[in-house]
CSV table of C-alpha atoms and ligand atoms in Angstrom, one decimal:
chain,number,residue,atom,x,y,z
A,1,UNK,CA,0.0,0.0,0.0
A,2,UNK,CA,1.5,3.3,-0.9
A,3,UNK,CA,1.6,6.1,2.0
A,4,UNK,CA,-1.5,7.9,2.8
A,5,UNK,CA,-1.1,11.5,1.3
A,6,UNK,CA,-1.1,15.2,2.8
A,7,UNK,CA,-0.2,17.6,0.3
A,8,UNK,CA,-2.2,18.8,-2.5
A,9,UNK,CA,0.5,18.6,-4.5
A,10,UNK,CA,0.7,14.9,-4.4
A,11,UNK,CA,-2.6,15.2,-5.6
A,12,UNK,CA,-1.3,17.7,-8.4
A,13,UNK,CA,1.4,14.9,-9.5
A,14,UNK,CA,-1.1,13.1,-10.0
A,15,UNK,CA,-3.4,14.9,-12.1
A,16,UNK,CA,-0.9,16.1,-14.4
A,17,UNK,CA,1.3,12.8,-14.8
A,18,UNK,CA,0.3,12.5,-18.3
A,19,UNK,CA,1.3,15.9,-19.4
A,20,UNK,CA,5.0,13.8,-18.3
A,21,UNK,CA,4.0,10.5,-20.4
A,22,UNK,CA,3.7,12.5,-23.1
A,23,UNK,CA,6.6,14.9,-22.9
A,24,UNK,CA,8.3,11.7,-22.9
A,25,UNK,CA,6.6,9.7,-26.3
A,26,UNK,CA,6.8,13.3,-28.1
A,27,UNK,CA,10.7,12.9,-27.6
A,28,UNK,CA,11.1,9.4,-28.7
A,29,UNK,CA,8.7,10.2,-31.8
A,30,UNK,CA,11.3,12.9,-32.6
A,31,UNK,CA,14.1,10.2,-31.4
A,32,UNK,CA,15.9,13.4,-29.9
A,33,UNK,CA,17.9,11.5,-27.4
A,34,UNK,CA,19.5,9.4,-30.3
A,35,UNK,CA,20.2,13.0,-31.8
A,36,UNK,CA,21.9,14.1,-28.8
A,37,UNK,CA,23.6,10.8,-28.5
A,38,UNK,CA,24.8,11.3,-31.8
A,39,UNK,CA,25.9,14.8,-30.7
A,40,UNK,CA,23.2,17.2,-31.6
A,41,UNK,CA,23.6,18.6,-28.1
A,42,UNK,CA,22.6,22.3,-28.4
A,43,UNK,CA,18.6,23.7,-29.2
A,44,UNK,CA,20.4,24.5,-32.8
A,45,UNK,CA,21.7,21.5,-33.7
A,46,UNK,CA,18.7,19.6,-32.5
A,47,UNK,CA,16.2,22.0,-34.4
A,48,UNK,CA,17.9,21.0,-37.2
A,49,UNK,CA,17.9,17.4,-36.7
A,50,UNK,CA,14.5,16.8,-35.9
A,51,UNK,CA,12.6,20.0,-37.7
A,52,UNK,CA,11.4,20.9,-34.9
A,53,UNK,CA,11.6,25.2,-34.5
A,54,UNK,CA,14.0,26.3,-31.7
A,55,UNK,CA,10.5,28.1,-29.9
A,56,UNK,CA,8.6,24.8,-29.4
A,57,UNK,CA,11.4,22.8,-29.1
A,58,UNK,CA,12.7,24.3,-26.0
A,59,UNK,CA,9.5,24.0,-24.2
A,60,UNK,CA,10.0,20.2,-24.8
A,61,UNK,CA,13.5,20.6,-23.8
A,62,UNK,CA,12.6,22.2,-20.4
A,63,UNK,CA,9.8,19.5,-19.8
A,64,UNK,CA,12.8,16.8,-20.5
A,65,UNK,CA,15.2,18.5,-18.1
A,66,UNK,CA,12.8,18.8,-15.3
A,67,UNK,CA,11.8,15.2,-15.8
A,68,UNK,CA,15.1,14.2,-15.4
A,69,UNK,CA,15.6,12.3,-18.7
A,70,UNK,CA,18.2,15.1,-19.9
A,71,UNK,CA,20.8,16.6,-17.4
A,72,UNK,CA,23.1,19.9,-19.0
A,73,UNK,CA,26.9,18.7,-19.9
A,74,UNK,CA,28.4,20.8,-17.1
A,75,UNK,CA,25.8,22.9,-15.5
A,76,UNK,CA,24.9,24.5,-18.6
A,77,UNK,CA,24.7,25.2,-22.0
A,78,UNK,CA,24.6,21.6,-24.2
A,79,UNK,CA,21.9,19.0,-23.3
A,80,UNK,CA,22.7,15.1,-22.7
A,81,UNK,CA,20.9,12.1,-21.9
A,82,UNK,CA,20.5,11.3,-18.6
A,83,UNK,CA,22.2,7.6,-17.9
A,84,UNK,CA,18.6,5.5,-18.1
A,85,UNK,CA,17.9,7.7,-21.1
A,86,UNK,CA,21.0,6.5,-22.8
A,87,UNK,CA,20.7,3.4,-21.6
A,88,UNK,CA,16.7,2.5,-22.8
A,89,UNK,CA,15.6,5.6,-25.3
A,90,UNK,CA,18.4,5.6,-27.7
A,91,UNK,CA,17.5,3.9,-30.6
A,92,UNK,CA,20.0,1.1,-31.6
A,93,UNK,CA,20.9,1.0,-27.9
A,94,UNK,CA,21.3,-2.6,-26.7
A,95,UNK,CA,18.3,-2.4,-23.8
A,96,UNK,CA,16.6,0.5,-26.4
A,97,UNK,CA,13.0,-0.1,-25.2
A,98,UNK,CA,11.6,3.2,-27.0
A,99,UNK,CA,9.7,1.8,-29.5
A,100,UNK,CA,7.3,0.5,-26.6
A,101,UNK,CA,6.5,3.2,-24.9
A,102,UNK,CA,5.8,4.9,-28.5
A,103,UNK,CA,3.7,2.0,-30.6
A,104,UNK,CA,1.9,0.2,-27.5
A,105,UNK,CA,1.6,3.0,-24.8
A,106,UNK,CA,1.3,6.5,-26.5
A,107,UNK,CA,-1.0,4.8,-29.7
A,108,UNK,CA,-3.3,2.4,-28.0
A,109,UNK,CA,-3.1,2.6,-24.6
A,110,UNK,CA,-3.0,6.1,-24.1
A,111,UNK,CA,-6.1,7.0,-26.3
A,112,UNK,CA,-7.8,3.6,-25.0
A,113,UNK,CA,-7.9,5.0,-21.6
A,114,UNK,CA,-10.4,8.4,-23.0
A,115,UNK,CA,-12.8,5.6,-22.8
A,116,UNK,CA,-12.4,4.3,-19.1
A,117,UNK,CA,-15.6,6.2,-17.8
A,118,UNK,CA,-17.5,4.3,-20.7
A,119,UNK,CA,-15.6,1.1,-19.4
A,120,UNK,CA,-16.8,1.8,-15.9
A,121,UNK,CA,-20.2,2.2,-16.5
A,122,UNK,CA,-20.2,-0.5,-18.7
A,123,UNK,CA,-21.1,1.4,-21.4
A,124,UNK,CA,-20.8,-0.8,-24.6
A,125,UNK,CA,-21.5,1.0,-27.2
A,126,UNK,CA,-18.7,3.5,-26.4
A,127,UNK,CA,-15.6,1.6,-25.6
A,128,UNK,CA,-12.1,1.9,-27.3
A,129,UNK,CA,-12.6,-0.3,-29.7
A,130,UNK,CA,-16.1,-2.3,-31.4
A,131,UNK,CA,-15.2,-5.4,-29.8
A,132,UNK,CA,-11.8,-6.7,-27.7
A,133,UNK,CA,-10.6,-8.8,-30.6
A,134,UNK,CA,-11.9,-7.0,-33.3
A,135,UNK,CA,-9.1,-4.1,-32.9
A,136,UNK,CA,-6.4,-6.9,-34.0
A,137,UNK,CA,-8.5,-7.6,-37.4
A,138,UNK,CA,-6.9,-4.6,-38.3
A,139,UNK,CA,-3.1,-5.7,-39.4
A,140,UNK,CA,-1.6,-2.2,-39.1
A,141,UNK,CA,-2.6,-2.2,-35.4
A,142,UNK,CA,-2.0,-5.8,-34.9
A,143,UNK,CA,1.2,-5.5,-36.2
A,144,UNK,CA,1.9,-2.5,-33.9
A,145,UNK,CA,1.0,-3.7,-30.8
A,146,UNK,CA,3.0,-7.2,-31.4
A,147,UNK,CA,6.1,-5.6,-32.6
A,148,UNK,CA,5.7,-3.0,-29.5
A,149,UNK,CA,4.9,-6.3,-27.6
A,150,UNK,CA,7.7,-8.2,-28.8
A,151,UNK,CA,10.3,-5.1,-27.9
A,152,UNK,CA,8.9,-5.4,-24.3
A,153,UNK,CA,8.6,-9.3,-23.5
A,154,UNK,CA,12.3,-10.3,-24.8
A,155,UNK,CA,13.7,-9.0,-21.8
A,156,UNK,CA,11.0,-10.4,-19.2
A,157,UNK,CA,11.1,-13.8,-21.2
A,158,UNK,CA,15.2,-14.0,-20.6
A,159,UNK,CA,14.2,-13.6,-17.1
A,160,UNK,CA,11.8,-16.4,-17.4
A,161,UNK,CA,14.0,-18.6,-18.8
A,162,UNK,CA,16.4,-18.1,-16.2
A,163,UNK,CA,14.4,-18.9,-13.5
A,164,UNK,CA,11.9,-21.8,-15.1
A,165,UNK,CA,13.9,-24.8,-15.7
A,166,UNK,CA,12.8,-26.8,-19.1
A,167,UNK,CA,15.2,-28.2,-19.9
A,168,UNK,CA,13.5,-31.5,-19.0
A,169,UNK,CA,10.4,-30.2,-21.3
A,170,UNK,CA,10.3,-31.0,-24.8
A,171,UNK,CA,6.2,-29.9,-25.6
A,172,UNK,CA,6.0,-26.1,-24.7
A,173,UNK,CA,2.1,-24.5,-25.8
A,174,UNK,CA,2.3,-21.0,-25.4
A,175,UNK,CA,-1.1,-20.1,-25.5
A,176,UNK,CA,-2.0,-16.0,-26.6
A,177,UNK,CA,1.6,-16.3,-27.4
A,178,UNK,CA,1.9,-12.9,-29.4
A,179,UNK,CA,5.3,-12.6,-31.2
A,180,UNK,CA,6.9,-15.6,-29.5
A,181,UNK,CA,9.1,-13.6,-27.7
A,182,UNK,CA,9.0,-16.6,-25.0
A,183,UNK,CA,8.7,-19.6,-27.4
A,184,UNK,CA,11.7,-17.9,-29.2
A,185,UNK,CA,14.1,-17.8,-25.9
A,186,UNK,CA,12.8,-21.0,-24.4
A,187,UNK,CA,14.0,-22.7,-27.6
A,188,UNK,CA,16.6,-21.1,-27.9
A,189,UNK,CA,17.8,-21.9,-24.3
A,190,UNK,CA,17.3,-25.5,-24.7
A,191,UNK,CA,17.8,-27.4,-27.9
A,192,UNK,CA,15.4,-30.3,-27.4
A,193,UNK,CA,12.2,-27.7,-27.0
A,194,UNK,CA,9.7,-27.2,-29.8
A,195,UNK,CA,6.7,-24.6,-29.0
A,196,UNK,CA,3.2,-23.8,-30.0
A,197,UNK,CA,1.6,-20.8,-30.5
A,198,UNK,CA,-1.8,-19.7,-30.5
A,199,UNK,CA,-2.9,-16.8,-31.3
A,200,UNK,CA,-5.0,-14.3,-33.5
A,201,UNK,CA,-4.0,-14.6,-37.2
A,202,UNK,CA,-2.9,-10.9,-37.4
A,203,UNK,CA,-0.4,-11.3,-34.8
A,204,UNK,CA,0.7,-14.7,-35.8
A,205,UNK,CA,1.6,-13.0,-39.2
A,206,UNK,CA,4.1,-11.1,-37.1
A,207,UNK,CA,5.2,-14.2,-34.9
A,208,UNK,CA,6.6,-15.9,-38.5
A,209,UNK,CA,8.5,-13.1,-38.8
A,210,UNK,CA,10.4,-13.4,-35.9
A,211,UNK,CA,10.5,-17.0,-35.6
A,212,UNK,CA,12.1,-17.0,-39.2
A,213,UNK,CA,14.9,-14.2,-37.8
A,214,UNK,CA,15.8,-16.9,-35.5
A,215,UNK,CA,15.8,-19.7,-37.3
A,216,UNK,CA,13.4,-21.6,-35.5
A,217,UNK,CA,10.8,-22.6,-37.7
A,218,UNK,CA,11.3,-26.2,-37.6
A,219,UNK,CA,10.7,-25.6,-34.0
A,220,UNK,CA,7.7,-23.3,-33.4
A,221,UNK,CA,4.5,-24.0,-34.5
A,222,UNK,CA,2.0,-21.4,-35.1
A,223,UNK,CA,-1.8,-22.0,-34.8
A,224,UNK,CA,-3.7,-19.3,-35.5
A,225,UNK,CA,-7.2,-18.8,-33.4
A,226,UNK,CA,-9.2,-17.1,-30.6
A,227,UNK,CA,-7.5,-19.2,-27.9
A,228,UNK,CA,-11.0,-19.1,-26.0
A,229,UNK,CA,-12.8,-21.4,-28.8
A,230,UNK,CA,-10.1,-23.3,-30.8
A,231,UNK,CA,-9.2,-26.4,-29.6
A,232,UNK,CA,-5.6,-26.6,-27.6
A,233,UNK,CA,-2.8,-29.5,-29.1
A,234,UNK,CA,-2.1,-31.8,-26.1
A,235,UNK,CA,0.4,-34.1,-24.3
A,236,UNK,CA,2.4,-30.4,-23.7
A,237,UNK,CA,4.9,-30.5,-20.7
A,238,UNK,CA,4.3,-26.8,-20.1
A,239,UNK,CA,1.9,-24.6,-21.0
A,240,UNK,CA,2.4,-21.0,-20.6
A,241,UNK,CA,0.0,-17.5,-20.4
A,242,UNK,CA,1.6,-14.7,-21.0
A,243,UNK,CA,-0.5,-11.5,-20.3
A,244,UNK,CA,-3.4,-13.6,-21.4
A,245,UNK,CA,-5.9,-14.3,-17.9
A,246,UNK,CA,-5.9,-10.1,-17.5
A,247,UNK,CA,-7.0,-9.9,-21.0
A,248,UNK,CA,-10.2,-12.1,-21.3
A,249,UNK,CA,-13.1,-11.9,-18.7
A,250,UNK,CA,-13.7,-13.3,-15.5
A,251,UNK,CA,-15.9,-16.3,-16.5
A,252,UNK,CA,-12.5,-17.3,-19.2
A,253,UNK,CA,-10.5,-17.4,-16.4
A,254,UNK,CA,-11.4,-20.7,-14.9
A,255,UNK,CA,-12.2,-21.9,-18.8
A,256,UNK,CA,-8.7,-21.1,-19.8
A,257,UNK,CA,-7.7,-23.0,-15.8
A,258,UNK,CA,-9.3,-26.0,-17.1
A,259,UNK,CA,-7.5,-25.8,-21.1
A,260,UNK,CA,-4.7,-25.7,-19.6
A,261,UNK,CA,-4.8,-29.1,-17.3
A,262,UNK,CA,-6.8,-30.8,-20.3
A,263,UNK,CA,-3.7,-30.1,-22.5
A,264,UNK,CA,-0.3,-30.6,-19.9
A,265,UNK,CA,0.7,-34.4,-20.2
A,266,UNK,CA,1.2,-35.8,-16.2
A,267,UNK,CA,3.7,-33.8,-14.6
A,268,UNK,CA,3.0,-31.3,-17.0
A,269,UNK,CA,3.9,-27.6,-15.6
A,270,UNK,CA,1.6,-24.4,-16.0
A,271,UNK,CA,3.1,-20.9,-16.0
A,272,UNK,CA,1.2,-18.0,-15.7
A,273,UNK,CA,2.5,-14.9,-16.3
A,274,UNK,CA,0.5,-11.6,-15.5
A,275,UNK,CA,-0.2,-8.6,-14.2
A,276,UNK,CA,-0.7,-9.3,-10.4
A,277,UNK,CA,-1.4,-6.9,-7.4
A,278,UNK,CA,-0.3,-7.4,-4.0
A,279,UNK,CA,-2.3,-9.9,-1.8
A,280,UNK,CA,-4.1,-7.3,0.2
A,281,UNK,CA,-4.7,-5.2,-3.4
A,282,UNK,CA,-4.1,-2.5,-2.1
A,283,UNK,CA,-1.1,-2.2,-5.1
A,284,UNK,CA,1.3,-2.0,-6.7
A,285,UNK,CA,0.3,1.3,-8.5
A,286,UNK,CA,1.8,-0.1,-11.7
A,287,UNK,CA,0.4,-3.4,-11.4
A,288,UNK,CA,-3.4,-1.6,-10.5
A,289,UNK,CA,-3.1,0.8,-13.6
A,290,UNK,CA,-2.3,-2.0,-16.2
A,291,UNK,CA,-5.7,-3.7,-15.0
A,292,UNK,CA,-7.6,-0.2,-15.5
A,293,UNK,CA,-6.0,-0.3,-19.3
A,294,UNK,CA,-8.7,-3.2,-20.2
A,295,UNK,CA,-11.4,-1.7,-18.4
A,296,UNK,CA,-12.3,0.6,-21.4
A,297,UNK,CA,-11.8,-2.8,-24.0
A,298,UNK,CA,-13.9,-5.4,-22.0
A,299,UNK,CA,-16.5,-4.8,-19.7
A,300,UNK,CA,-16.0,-8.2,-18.3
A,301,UNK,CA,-12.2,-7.4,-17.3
A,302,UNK,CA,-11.5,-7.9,-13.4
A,303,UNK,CA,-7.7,-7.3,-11.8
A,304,UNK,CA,-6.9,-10.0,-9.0
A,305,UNK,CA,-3.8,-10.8,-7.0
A,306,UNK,CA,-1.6,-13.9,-7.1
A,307,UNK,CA,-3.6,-15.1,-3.5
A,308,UNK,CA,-7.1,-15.0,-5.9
A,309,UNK,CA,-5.9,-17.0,-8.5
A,310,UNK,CA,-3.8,-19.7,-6.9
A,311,UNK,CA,-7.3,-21.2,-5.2
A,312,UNK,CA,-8.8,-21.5,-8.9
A,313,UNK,CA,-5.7,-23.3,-10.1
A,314,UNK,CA,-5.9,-25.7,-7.0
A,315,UNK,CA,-9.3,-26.3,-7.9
A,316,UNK,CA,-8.4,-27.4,-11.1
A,317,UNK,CA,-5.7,-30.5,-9.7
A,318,UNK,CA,-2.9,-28.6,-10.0
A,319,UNK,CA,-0.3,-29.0,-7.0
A,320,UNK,CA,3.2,-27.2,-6.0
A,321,UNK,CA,1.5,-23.8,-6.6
A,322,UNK,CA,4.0,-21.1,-5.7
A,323,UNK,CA,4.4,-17.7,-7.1
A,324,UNK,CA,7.1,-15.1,-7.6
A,325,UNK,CA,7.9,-11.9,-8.4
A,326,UNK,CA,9.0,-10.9,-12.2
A,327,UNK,CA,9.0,-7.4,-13.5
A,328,UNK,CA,9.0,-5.9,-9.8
A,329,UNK,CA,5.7,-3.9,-8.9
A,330,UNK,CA,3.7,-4.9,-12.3
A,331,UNK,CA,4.1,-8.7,-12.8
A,332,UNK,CA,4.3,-12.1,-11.1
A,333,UNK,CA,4.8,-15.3,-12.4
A,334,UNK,CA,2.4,-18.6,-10.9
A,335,UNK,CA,4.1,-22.1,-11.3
A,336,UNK,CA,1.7,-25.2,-10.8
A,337,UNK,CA,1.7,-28.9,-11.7
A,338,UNK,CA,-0.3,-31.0,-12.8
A,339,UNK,CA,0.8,-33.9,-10.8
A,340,UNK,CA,1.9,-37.5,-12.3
A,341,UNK,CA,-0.4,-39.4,-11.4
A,342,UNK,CA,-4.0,-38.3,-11.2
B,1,LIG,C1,-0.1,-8.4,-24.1
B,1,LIG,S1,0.0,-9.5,-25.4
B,1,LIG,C2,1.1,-10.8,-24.7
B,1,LIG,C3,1.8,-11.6,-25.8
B,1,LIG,C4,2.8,-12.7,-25.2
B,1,LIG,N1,2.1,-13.6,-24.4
B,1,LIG,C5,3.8,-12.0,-24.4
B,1,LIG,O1,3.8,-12.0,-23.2
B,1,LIG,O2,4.7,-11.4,-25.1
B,1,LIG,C6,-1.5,-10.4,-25.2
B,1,LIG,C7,-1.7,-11.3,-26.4
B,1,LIG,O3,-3.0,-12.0,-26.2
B,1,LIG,C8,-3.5,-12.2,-27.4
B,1,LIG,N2,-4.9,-12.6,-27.2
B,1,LIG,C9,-5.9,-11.9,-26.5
B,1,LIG,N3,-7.0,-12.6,-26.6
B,1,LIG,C10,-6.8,-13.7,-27.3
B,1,LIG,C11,-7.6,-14.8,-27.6
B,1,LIG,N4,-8.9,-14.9,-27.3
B,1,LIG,N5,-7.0,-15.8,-28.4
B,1,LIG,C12,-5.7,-15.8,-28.7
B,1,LIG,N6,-4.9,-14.7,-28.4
B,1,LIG,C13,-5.5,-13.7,-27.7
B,1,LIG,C14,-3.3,-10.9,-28.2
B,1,LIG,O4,-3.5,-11.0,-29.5
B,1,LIG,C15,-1.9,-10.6,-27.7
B,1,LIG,O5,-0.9,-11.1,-28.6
């Protein structure tokens, strides 16, 4: 639980975080900080490299110091990026993770969320989108949000595959599997694993890209299909959900629960992977504001915390239910098998 606050401007920092977000996404549209990085360090040089007059661009300047994301080269005069900056927003940079915070948060999510008061009241007919799946029919936005998707699950997924051990696993289904950026490093950390993936055609499109980048279409399979209604391959010795059970509604949840044990061989191991908030839910504040983000695309969305959703995998046979912290304050991974004999 975060601390009680006092001060109204607490409240202020609130209210006018956004006016931040989007100092930040105007940047990276411009990719100024791989300008400065490339040297473009004074309001001159950097009007020059992204087109941007000198007026308004020092106004974004001035946001970007304050925010912290540029510091001035000794006290004054020429801008630089600020040590995360260089590390994550310059494009080309090893950990660059720019590219999602501009395709999936400042082009969906952002204007998704003008529709959260419509979400809340459960207003259909004004929602972000005609209907949850319906946005990814489009393959400009499905390929967006995959390729945004992809540029923020490769690091998570090495962090997965660090800490889940499969190398005894030779069946991975990796259901609402997105770009594969987990099939992809699970196969690539152990040689004997192949991988399904289910997802909607749209994005699967944008999985064989990937998959054929790392040479691993021999291995992967994709199966394109709403994971809710097509029928799951069996015999799998793990089956993994990515950001899938805070995507669907509450009913799927226990539906999904159930597809899961029907497909894992004995022994089999399930992984779920999610937003989670603390057990009390009283936060994290990161982890609470990713569940409000489907709020305005389903009005069946709920948020729930790793203590709510460990009882409906018991129920469903699965023993050795433990769970663990992944990205700290947003996600958490659940482990569970189903046991060998039933
Ligand atoms: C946030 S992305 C996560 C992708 C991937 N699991 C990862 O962690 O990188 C959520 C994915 O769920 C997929 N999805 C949502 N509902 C689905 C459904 N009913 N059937 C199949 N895929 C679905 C979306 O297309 C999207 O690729």
């Amino acid at each position: 639980m975060s601390e009680a606050l006092t001060d109204v401007r607490q409240i202020s920092g609130i209210a006018y975080g956004f006016m931040a977000s989007k100092a930040l996404f105007a940047a990276l549209n411009l990719e100024l900080f791989g300008h400065i990085d490339n040297g473009a360090c004074d309001t001159k040089a950097l009007a020059a490299a992204t087109g941007v007059a000198p007026n308004r661009l020092e106004t974004l300047l001035a946001s970007l110091l304050s925010l912290g994301l540029l510091v001035r080269e000794s006290g004054a005069g020429d801008y630089a990026n600020a040590p995360a900056t260089a590390t994550y927003l310059v494009p080309g940079a090893k950990a660059y993770f720019g590219d999602y915070y501009r395709f999936q948060i400042d082009r969906q999510i952002y204007p998704d969320l003008m529709h959260l008061d419509a979400g809340l009241k459960g207003d259909e007919d004004n929602l972000a989108h005609d209907s949850f799946s319906g946005w990814l029919d489009d393959p400009q936005l499905a390929a967006d949000f995959s390729r945004a998707q992809h540029a923020g699950s490769l690091g998570p997924a090495m962090m997965m595959a660090d800490r889940i051990d499969l190398s005894a696993s030779r069946r991975l289904l990796d259901v609402a599997g997105g770009t594969g950026a987990y099939s992809i490093t699970f196969c690539r950390r152990h040689a004997d694993l192949t991988a399904t993936i289910i997802d909607f055609p749209n994005v699967v499109e944008v999985a064989k890209g990937y998959v054929a980048e790392a040479n691993l279409e021999e291995r992967i399979t994709l199966q394109p299909g709403d994971a809710l209604s097509e029928p799951w391959p069996g015999g799998q010795d793990a089956v993994l959900m990515s950001y899938f059970l805070s995507a669907v509604g509450g009913a799927d949840i226990e539906d999904l629960l159930g597809r899961a044990w029907k497909a894992l061989a004995p022994g089999g191991q399930l992984i779920v992977h999610d937003f989670m908030l603390d057990d009390d839910r009283a936060g994290p504040a990161a982890a609470a504001g990713w569940f409000l983000v489907y709020l305005p695309l389903r009005t069946d969305a709920v948020s729930f915390s790793a203590a709510e959703l460990k009882p409906l995998i018991a129920g469903h046979g699965f023993a050795e239910i433990q769970d663990a912290v992944m990205i700290p304050e947003i996600t958490k991974v659940i482990t569970a098998r189903k046991p060998a004999v039933e």
